[in-house]
Amino acid sequence: MKKYKILAEFIKDISSETKDIQTYLFVKDYISKYQLTIDINSIPAKNKMIEINTILKFQDKQENKKKSYFEIIYATLIKLDETAQEKKEIEKIVLCDVQKDIQENLEKAFTNLINNSGFKQVVVKNIDFEKLYNSRFN
């Protein structure tokens, strides 16, 4: 049984930047080298509620002058069950469990951002939030 309930989820901020057509043409051939980074933070709210911000960035980590940049901040508001008390348990809910629940909508929104920016060959899917969460302990 889940110890939380998702009250809302929405795109809080979204960004796509490609400077000009020359940059677009360069990036179109180079985008397979781009890297996805994920950051998750949370903000406590009243009455056992937590705002969780999942930030996905897709960017070129090289020193190329021609770059595109893609970012989404996906917000989720949850309410914890009264039985969710331990810090470790709440941490897993925020960093893993909720992420798996919103994953389909998150990946679809981010893929649409990149595709609508002209890069149809990019699909963001199957992010392994369980593995990411567990890798924090290694």
JSON list of N, CA and C in Angstrom, two decimals, residues 29-87:
[
{"chain": "A", "resi": 29, "resn": "ASP", "atom": "N", "xyz": [23.09, 16.67, -36.23]},
{"chain": "A", "resi": 29, "resn": "ASP", "atom": "CA", "xyz": [24.05, 15.59, -36.49]},
{"chain": "A", "resi": 29, "resn": "ASP", "atom": "C", "xyz": [24.78, 15.13, -35.23]},
{"chain": "A", "resi": 30, "resn": "TYR", "atom": "N", "xyz": [24.76, 15.95, -34.20]},
{"chain": "A", "resi": 30, "resn": "TYR", "atom": "CA", "xyz": [25.57, 15.70, -33.00]},
{"chain": "A", "resi": 30, "resn": "TYR", "atom": "C", "xyz": [24.74, 15.32, -31.77]},
{"chain": "A", "resi": 31, "resn": "ILE", "atom": "N", "xyz": [23.43, 15.37, -31.86]},
{"chain": "A", "resi": 31, "resn": "ILE", "atom": "CA", "xyz": [22.58, 15.23, -30.68]},
{"chain": "A", "resi": 31, "resn": "ILE", "atom": "C", "xyz": [22.69, 13.85, -30.01]},
{"chain": "A", "resi": 32, "resn": "SER", "atom": "N", "xyz": [23.14, 12.86, -30.75]},
{"chain": "A", "resi": 32, "resn": "SER", "atom": "CA", "xyz": [23.31, 11.53, -30.14]},
{"chain": "A", "resi": 32, "resn": "SER", "atom": "C", "xyz": [24.38, 11.54, -29.05]},
{"chain": "A", "resi": 33, "resn": "LYS", "atom": "N", "xyz": [25.21, 12.57, -29.03]},
{"chain": "A", "resi": 33, "resn": "LYS", "atom": "CA", "xyz": [26.26, 12.70, -28.01]},
{"chain": "A", "resi": 33, "resn": "LYS", "atom": "C", "xyz": [25.77, 13.45, -26.76]},
{"chain": "A", "resi": 34, "resn": "TYR", "atom": "N", "xyz": [24.57, 14.00, -26.83]},
{"chain": "A", "resi": 34, "resn": "TYR", "atom": "CA", "xyz": [24.03, 14.77, -25.70]},
{"chain": "A", "resi": 34, "resn": "TYR", "atom": "C", "xyz": [23.77, 13.84, -24.52]},
{"chain": "A", "resi": 35, "resn": "GLN", "atom": "N", "xyz": [23.81, 14.40, -23.33]},
{"chain": "A", "resi": 35, "resn": "GLN", "atom": "CA", "xyz": [23.62, 13.61, -22.11]},
{"chain": "A", "resi": 35, "resn": "GLN", "atom": "C", "xyz": [22.41, 14.11, -21.33]},
{"chain": "A", "resi": 36, "resn": "LEU", "atom": "N", "xyz": [21.69, 13.17, -20.76]},
{"chain": "A", "resi": 36, "resn": "LEU", "atom": "CA", "xyz": [20.54, 13.47, -19.92]},
{"chain": "A", "resi": 36, "resn": "LEU", "atom": "C", "xyz": [21.00, 13.52, -18.46]},
{"chain": "A", "resi": 37, "resn": "THR", "atom": "N", "xyz": [20.66, 14.59, -17.77]},
{"chain": "A", "resi": 37, "resn": "THR", "atom": "CA", "xyz": [20.93, 14.66, -16.33]},
{"chain": "A", "resi": 37, "resn": "THR", "atom": "C", "xyz": [19.60, 14.85, -15.61]},
{"chain": "A", "resi": 38, "resn": "ILE", "atom": "N", "xyz": [19.54, 14.29, -14.42]},
{"chain": "A", "resi": 38, "resn": "ILE", "atom": "CA", "xyz": [18.31, 14.31, -13.63]},
{"chain": "A", "resi": 38, "resn": "ILE", "atom": "C", "xyz": [18.64, 14.85, -12.25]},
{"chain": "A", "resi": 39, "resn": "ASP", "atom": "N", "xyz": [17.83, 15.77, -11.79]},
{"chain": "A", "resi": 39, "resn": "ASP", "atom": "CA", "xyz": [17.97, 16.30, -10.44]},
{"chain": "A", "resi": 39, "resn": "ASP", "atom": "C", "xyz": [16.58, 16.32, -9.83]},
{"chain": "A", "resi": 40, "resn": "ILE", "atom": "N", "xyz": [16.49, 15.94, -8.58]},
{"chain": "A", "resi": 40, "resn": "ILE", "atom": "CA", "xyz": [15.20, 15.92, -7.89]},
{"chain": "A", "resi": 40, "resn": "ILE", "atom": "C", "xyz": [15.37, 16.66, -6.57]},
{"chain": "A", "resi": 41, "resn": "ASN", "atom": "N", "xyz": [14.49, 17.63, -6.35]},
{"chain": "A", "resi": 41, "resn": "ASN", "atom": "CA", "xyz": [14.51, 18.29, -5.05]},
{"chain": "A", "resi": 41, "resn": "ASN", "atom": "C", "xyz": [13.09, 18.38, -4.51]},
{"chain": "A", "resi": 42, "resn": "SER", "atom": "N", "xyz": [12.98, 18.61, -3.23]},
{"chain": "A", "resi": 42, "resn": "SER", "atom": "CA", "xyz": [11.66, 18.66, -2.63]},
{"chain": "A", "resi": 42, "resn": "SER", "atom": "C", "xyz": [11.56, 19.84, -1.67]},
{"chain": "A", "resi": 43, "resn": "ILE", "atom": "N", "xyz": [10.34, 20.33, -1.54]},
{"chain": "A", "resi": 43, "resn": "ILE", "atom": "CA", "xyz": [10.05, 21.45, -0.66]},
{"chain": "A", "resi": 43, "resn": "ILE", "atom": "C", "xyz": [8.88, 21.04, 0.22]},
{"chain": "A", "resi": 44, "resn": "PRO", "atom": "N", "xyz": [9.12, 20.98, 1.55]},
{"chain": "A", "resi": 44, "resn": "PRO", "atom": "CA", "xyz": [8.00, 20.64, 2.45]},
{"chain": "A", "resi": 44, "resn": "PRO", "atom": "C", "xyz": [6.91, 21.71, 2.39]},
{"chain": "A", "resi": 45, "resn": "ALA", "atom": "N", "xyz": [5.68, 21.27, 2.42]},
{"chain": "A", "resi": 45, "resn": "ALA", "atom": "CA", "xyz": [4.54, 22.18, 2.48]},
{"chain": "A", "resi": 45, "resn": "ALA", "atom": "C", "xyz": [3.74, 21.84, 3.74]},
{"chain": "A", "resi": 46, "resn": "LYS", "atom": "N", "xyz": [2.63, 22.48, 3.93]},
{"chain": "A", "resi": 46, "resn": "LYS", "atom": "CA", "xyz": [1.82, 22.25, 5.13]},
{"chain": "A", "resi": 46, "resn": "LYS", "atom": "C", "xyz": [1.09, 20.91, 5.06]},
{"chain": "A", "resi": 47, "resn": "ASN", "atom": "N", "xyz": [0.68, 20.44, 6.22]},
{"chain": "A", "resi": 47, "resn": "ASN", "atom": "CA", "xyz": [-0.21, 19.27, 6.34]},
{"chain": "A", "resi": 47, "resn": "ASN", "atom": "C", "xyz": [0.34, 18.01, 5.66]},
{"chain": "A", "resi": 48, "resn": "LYS", "atom": "N", "xyz": [1.61, 17.71, 5.90]},
{"chain": "A", "resi": 48, "resn": "LYS", "atom": "CA", "xyz": [2.25, 16.49, 5.37]},
{"chain": "A", "resi": 48, "resn": "LYS", "atom": "C", "xyz": [2.28, 16.46, 3.84]},
{"chain": "A", "resi": 49, "resn": "MET", "atom": "N", "xyz": [2.28, 17.64, 3.23]},
{"chain": "A", "resi": 49, "resn": "MET", "atom": "CA", "xyz": [2.39, 17.72, 1.77]},
{"chain": "A", "resi": 49, "resn": "MET", "atom": "C", "xyz": [3.83, 18.09, 1.40]},
{"chain": "A", "resi": 50, "resn": "ILE", "atom": "N", "xyz": [4.25, 17.61, 0.22]},
{"chain": "A", "resi": 50, "resn": "ILE", "atom": "CA", "xyz": [5.60, 17.87, -0.28]},
{"chain": "A", "resi": 50, "resn": "ILE", "atom": "C", "xyz": [5.50, 18.22, -1.76]},
{"chain": "A", "resi": 51, "resn": "GLU", "atom": "N", "xyz": [6.17, 19.31, -2.15]},
{"chain": "A", "resi": 51, "resn": "GLU", "atom": "CA", "xyz": [6.32, 19.63, -3.57]},
{"chain": "A", "resi": 51, "resn": "GLU", "atom": "C", "xyz": [7.63, 19.00, -4.04]},
{"chain": "A", "resi": 52, "resn": "ILE", "atom": "N", "xyz": [7.55, 18.19, -5.07]},
{"chain": "A", "resi": 52, "resn": "ILE", "atom": "CA", "xyz": [8.74, 17.54, -5.64]},
{"chain": "A", "resi": 52, "resn": "ILE", "atom": "C", "xyz": [8.97, 18.11, -7.03]},
{"chain": "A", "resi": 53, "resn": "ASN", "atom": "N", "xyz": [10.19, 18.59, -7.26]},
{"chain": "A", "resi": 53, "resn": "ASN", "atom": "CA", "xyz": [10.57, 19.10, -8.57]},
{"chain": "A", "resi": 53, "resn": "ASN", "atom": "C", "xyz": [11.56, 18.14, -9.21]},
{"chain": "A", "resi": 54, "resn": "THR", "atom": "N", "xyz": [11.17, 17.56, -10.32]},
{"chain": "A", "resi": 54, "resn": "THR", "atom": "CA", "xyz": [12.04, 16.67, -11.08]},
{"chain": "A", "resi": 54, "resn": "THR", "atom": "C", "xyz": [12.55, 17.46, -12.28]},
{"chain": "A", "resi": 55, "resn": "ILE", "atom": "N", "xyz": [13.87, 17.62, -12.34]},
{"chain": "A", "resi": 55, "resn": "ILE", "atom": "CA", "xyz": [14.49, 18.45, -13.37]},
{"chain": "A", "resi": 55, "resn": "ILE", "atom": "C", "xyz": [15.27, 17.56, -14.33]},
{"chain": "A", "resi": 56, "resn": "LEU", "atom": "N", "xyz": [14.86, 17.58, -15.59]},
{"chain": "A", "resi": 56, "resn": "LEU", "atom": "CA", "xyz": [15.58, 16.85, -16.63]},
{"chain": "A", "resi": 56, "resn": "LEU", "atom": "C", "xyz": [16.26, 17.87, -17.53]},
{"chain": "A", "resi": 57, "resn": "LYS", "atom": "N", "xyz": [17.54, 17.63, -17.80]},
{"chain": "A", "resi": 57, "resn": "LYS", "atom": "CA", "xyz": [18.30, 18.47, -18.73]},
{"chain": "A", "resi": 57, "resn": "LYS", "atom": "C", "xyz": [18.94, 17.56, -19.77]},
{"chain": "A", "resi": 58, "resn": "PHE", "atom": "N", "xyz": [18.88, 17.98, -21.00]},
{"chain": "A", "resi": 58, "resn": "PHE", "atom": "CA", "xyz": [19.49, 17.25, -22.10]},
{"chain": "A", "resi": 58, "resn": "PHE", "atom": "C", "xyz": [20.43, 18.23, -22.79]},
{"chain": "A", "resi": 59, "resn": "GLN", "atom": "N", "xyz": [21.74, 17.97, -22.67]},
{"chain": "A", "resi": 59, "resn": "GLN", "atom": "CA", "xyz": [22.68, 18.97, -23.14]},
{"chain": "A", "resi": 59, "resn": "GLN", "atom": "C", "xyz": [24.01, 18.37, -23.58]},
{"chain": "A", "resi": 60, "resn": "ASP", "atom": "N", "xyz": [24.74, 19.20, -24.28]},
{"chain": "A", "resi": 60, "resn": "ASP", "atom": "CA", "xyz": [26.07, 18.86, -24.77]},
{"chain": "A", "resi": 60, "resn": "ASP", "atom": "C", "xyz": [27.06, 19.24, -23.68]},
{"chain": "A", "resi": 61, "resn": "LYS", "atom": "N", "xyz": [27.81, 18.26, -23.19]},
{"chain": "A", "resi": 61, "resn": "LYS", "atom": "CA", "xyz": [28.80, 18.52, -22.14]},
{"chain": "A", "resi": 61, "resn": "LYS", "atom": "C", "xyz": [30.18, 18.86, -22.72]},
{"chain": "A", "resi": 62, "resn": "GLN", "atom": "N", "xyz": [30.28, 18.84, -24.05]},
{"chain": "A", "resi": 62, "resn": "GLN", "atom": "CA", "xyz": [31.55, 19.16, -24.72]},
{"chain": "A", "resi": 62, "resn": "GLN", "atom": "C", "xyz": [31.69, 20.68, -24.88]},
{"chain": "A", "resi": 63, "resn": "GLU", "atom": "N", "xyz": [32.83, 21.09, -25.37]},
{"chain": "A", "resi": 63, "resn": "GLU", "atom": "CA", "xyz": [33.13, 22.51, -25.54]},
{"chain": "A", "resi": 63, "resn": "GLU", "atom": "C", "xyz": [32.73, 23.03, -26.93]},
{"chain": "A", "resi": 64, "resn": "ASN", "atom": "N", "xyz": [31.71, 22.48, -27.51]},
{"chain": "A", "resi": 64, "resn": "ASN", "atom": "CA", "xyz": [31.25, 22.96, -28.81]},
{"chain": "A", "resi": 64, "resn": "ASN", "atom": "C", "xyz": [30.62, 24.35, -28.67]},
{"chain": "A", "resi": 65, "resn": "LYS", "atom": "N", "xyz": [30.89, 25.19, -29.65]},
{"chain": "A", "resi": 65, "resn": "LYS", "atom": "CA", "xyz": [30.30, 26.53, -29.63]},
{"chain": "A", "resi": 65, "resn": "LYS", "atom": "C", "xyz": [28.82, 26.48, -30.04]},
{"chain": "A", "resi": 66, "resn": "LYS", "atom": "N", "xyz": [28.49, 25.54, -30.88]},
{"chain": "A", "resi": 66, "resn": "LYS", "atom": "CA", "xyz": [27.11, 25.40, -31.34]},
{"chain": "A", "resi": 66, "resn": "LYS", "atom": "C", "xyz": [26.42, 24.33, -30.48]},
{"chain": "A", "resi": 67, "resn": "LYS", "atom": "N", "xyz": [25.42, 24.77, -29.70]},
{"chain": "A", "resi": 67, "resn": "LYS", "atom": "CA", "xyz": [24.74, 23.86, -28.79]},
{"chain": "A", "resi": 67, "resn": "LYS", "atom": "C", "xyz": [23.25, 24.20, -28.73]},
{"chain": "A", "resi": 68, "resn": "SER", "atom": "N", "xyz": [22.49, 23.18, -28.44]},
{"chain": "A", "resi": 68, "resn": "SER", "atom": "CA", "xyz": [21.10, 23.37, -28.06]},
{"chain": "A", "resi": 68, "resn": "SER", "atom": "C", "xyz": [21.00, 22.96, -26.60]},
{"chain": "A", "resi": 69, "resn": "TYR", "atom": "N", "xyz": [19.94, 23.39, -25.96]},
{"chain": "A", "resi": 69, "resn": "TYR", "atom": "CA", "xyz": [19.75, 23.10, -24.54]},
{"chain": "A", "resi": 69, "resn": "TYR", "atom": "C", "xyz": [18.27, 22.84, -24.30]},
{"chain": "A", "resi": 70, "resn": "PHE", "atom": "N", "xyz": [17.98, 21.79, -23.54]},
{"chain": "A", "resi": 70, "resn": "PHE", "atom": "CA", "xyz": [16.61, 21.41, -23.26]},
{"chain": "A", "resi": 70, "resn": "PHE", "atom": "C", "xyz": [16.47, 21.14, -21.76]},
{"chain": "A", "resi": 71, "resn": "GLU", "atom": "N", "xyz": [15.44, 21.70, -21.16]},
{"chain": "A", "resi": 71, "resn": "GLU", "atom": "CA", "xyz": [15.23, 21.48, -19.72]},
{"chain": "A", "resi": 71, "resn": "GLU", "atom": "C", "xyz": [13.74, 21.53, -19.41]},
{"chain": "A", "resi": 72, "resn": "ILE", "atom": "N", "xyz": [13.34, 20.66, -18.49]},
{"chain": "A", "resi": 72, "resn": "ILE", "atom": "CA", "xyz": [11.98, 20.68, -17.97]},
{"chain": "A", "resi": 72, "resn": "ILE", "atom": "C", "xyz": [12.04, 20.55, -16.45]},
{"chain": "A", "resi": 73, "resn": "ILE", "atom": "N", "xyz": [11.21, 21.32, -15.80]},
{"chain": "A", "resi": 73, "resn": "ILE", "atom": "CA", "xyz": [11.01, 21.15, -14.36]},
{"chain": "A", "resi": 73, "resn": "ILE", "atom": "C", "xyz": [9.57, 20.67, -14.21]},
{"chain": "A", "resi": 74, "resn": "TYR", "atom": "N", "xyz": [9.44, 19.45, -13.74]},
{"chain": "A", "resi": 74, "resn": "TYR", "atom": "CA", "xyz": [8.14, 18.80, -13.61]},
{"chain": "A", "resi": 74, "resn": "TYR", "atom": "C", "xyz": [7.80, 18.74, -12.13]},
{"chain": "A", "resi": 75, "resn": "ALA", "atom": "N", "xyz": [6.74, 19.42, -11.74]},
{"chain": "A", "resi": 75, "resn": "ALA", "atom": "CA", "xyz": [6.37, 19.50, -10.33]},
{"chain": "A", "resi": 75, "resn": "ALA", "atom": "C", "xyz": [5.29, 18.48, -9.99]},
{"chain": "A", "resi": 76, "resn": "THR", "atom": "N", "xyz": [5.44, 17.89, -8.82]},
{"chain": "A", "resi": 76, "resn": "THR", "atom": "CA", "xyz": [4.46, 16.95, -8.30]},
{"chain": "A", "resi": 76, "resn": "THR", "atom": "C", "xyz": [4.17, 17.32, -6.85]},
{"chain": "A", "resi": 77, "resn": "LEU", "atom": "N", "xyz": [2.90, 17.40, -6.51]},
{"chain": "A", "resi": 77, "resn": "LEU", "atom": "CA", "xyz": [2.50, 17.67, -5.13]},
{"chain": "A", "resi": 77, "resn": "LEU", "atom": "C", "xyz": [1.94, 16.38, -4.56]},
{"chain": "A", "resi": 78, "resn": "ILE", "atom": "N", "xyz": [2.52, 15.94, -3.45]},
{"chain": "A", "resi": 78, "resn": "ILE", "atom": "CA", "xyz": [2.04, 14.72, -2.81]},
{"chain": "A", "resi": 78, "resn": "ILE", "atom": "C", "xyz": [1.62, 15.02, -1.37]},
{"chain": "A", "resi": 79, "resn": "LYS", "atom": "N", "xyz": [0.76, 14.16, -0.85]},
{"chain": "A", "resi": 79, "resn": "LYS", "atom": "CA", "xyz": [0.40, 14.21, 0.57]},
{"chain": "A", "resi": 79, "resn": "LYS", "atom": "C", "xyz": [0.80, 12.87, 1.16]},
{"chain": "A", "resi": 80, "resn": "LEU", "atom": "N", "xyz": [1.62, 12.93, 2.21]},
{"chain": "A", "resi": 80, "resn": "LEU", "atom": "CA", "xyz": [2.08, 11.72, 2.87]},
{"chain": "A", "resi": 80, "resn": "LEU", "atom": "C", "xyz": [1.00, 11.16, 3.78]},
{"chain": "A", "resi": 81, "resn": "ASP", "atom": "N", "xyz": [0.95, 9.87, 3.84]},
{"chain": "A", "resi": 81, "resn": "ASP", "atom": "CA", "xyz": [0.09, 9.16, 4.78]},
{"chain": "A", "resi": 81, "resn": "ASP", "atom": "C", "xyz": [0.64, 9.40, 6.19]},
{"chain": "A", "resi": 82, "resn": "GLU", "atom": "N", "xyz": [-0.20, 9.31, 7.19]},
{"chain": "A", "resi": 82, "resn": "GLU", "atom": "CA", "xyz": [0.23, 9.50, 8.58]},
{"chain": "A", "resi": 82, "resn": "GLU", "atom": "C", "xyz": [1.29, 8.47, 9.00]},
{"chain": "A", "resi": 83, "resn": "THR", "atom": "N", "xyz": [1.30, 7.32, 8.33]},
{"chain": "A", "resi": 83, "resn": "THR", "atom": "CA", "xyz": [2.25, 6.26, 8.71]},
{"chain": "A", "resi": 83, "resn": "THR", "atom": "C", "xyz": [3.65, 6.50, 8.15]},
{"chain": "A", "resi": 84, "resn": "ALA", "atom": "N", "xyz": [3.79, 7.43, 7.20]},
{"chain": "A", "resi": 84, "resn": "ALA", "atom": "CA", "xyz": [5.11, 7.73, 6.64]},
{"chain": "A", "resi": 84, "resn": "ALA", "atom": "C", "xyz": [5.82, 8.69, 7.58]},
{"chain": "A", "resi": 85, "resn": "GLN", "atom": "N", "xyz": [6.73, 8.15, 8.39]},
{"chain": "A", "resi": 85, "resn": "GLN", "atom": "CA", "xyz": [7.38, 8.95, 9.42]},
{"chain": "A", "resi": 85, "resn": "GLN", "atom": "C", "xyz": [8.89, 9.02, 9.26]},
{"chain": "A", "resi": 86, "resn": "GLU", "atom": "N", "xyz": [9.49, 7.89, 8.91]},
{"chain": "A", "resi": 86, "resn": "GLU", "atom": "CA", "xyz": [10.95, 7.81, 8.89]},
{"chain": "A", "resi": 86, "resn": "GLU", "atom": "C", "xyz": [11.54, 8.58, 7.70]},
{"chain": "A", "resi": 87, "resn": "LYS", "atom": "N", "xyz": [12.65, 9.25, 7.98]},
{"chain": "A", "resi": 87, "resn": "LYS", "atom": "CA", "xyz": [13.31, 10.06, 6.96]},
{"chain": "A", "resi": 87, "resn": "LYS", "atom": "C", "xyz": [13.70, 9.23, 5.73]}
]
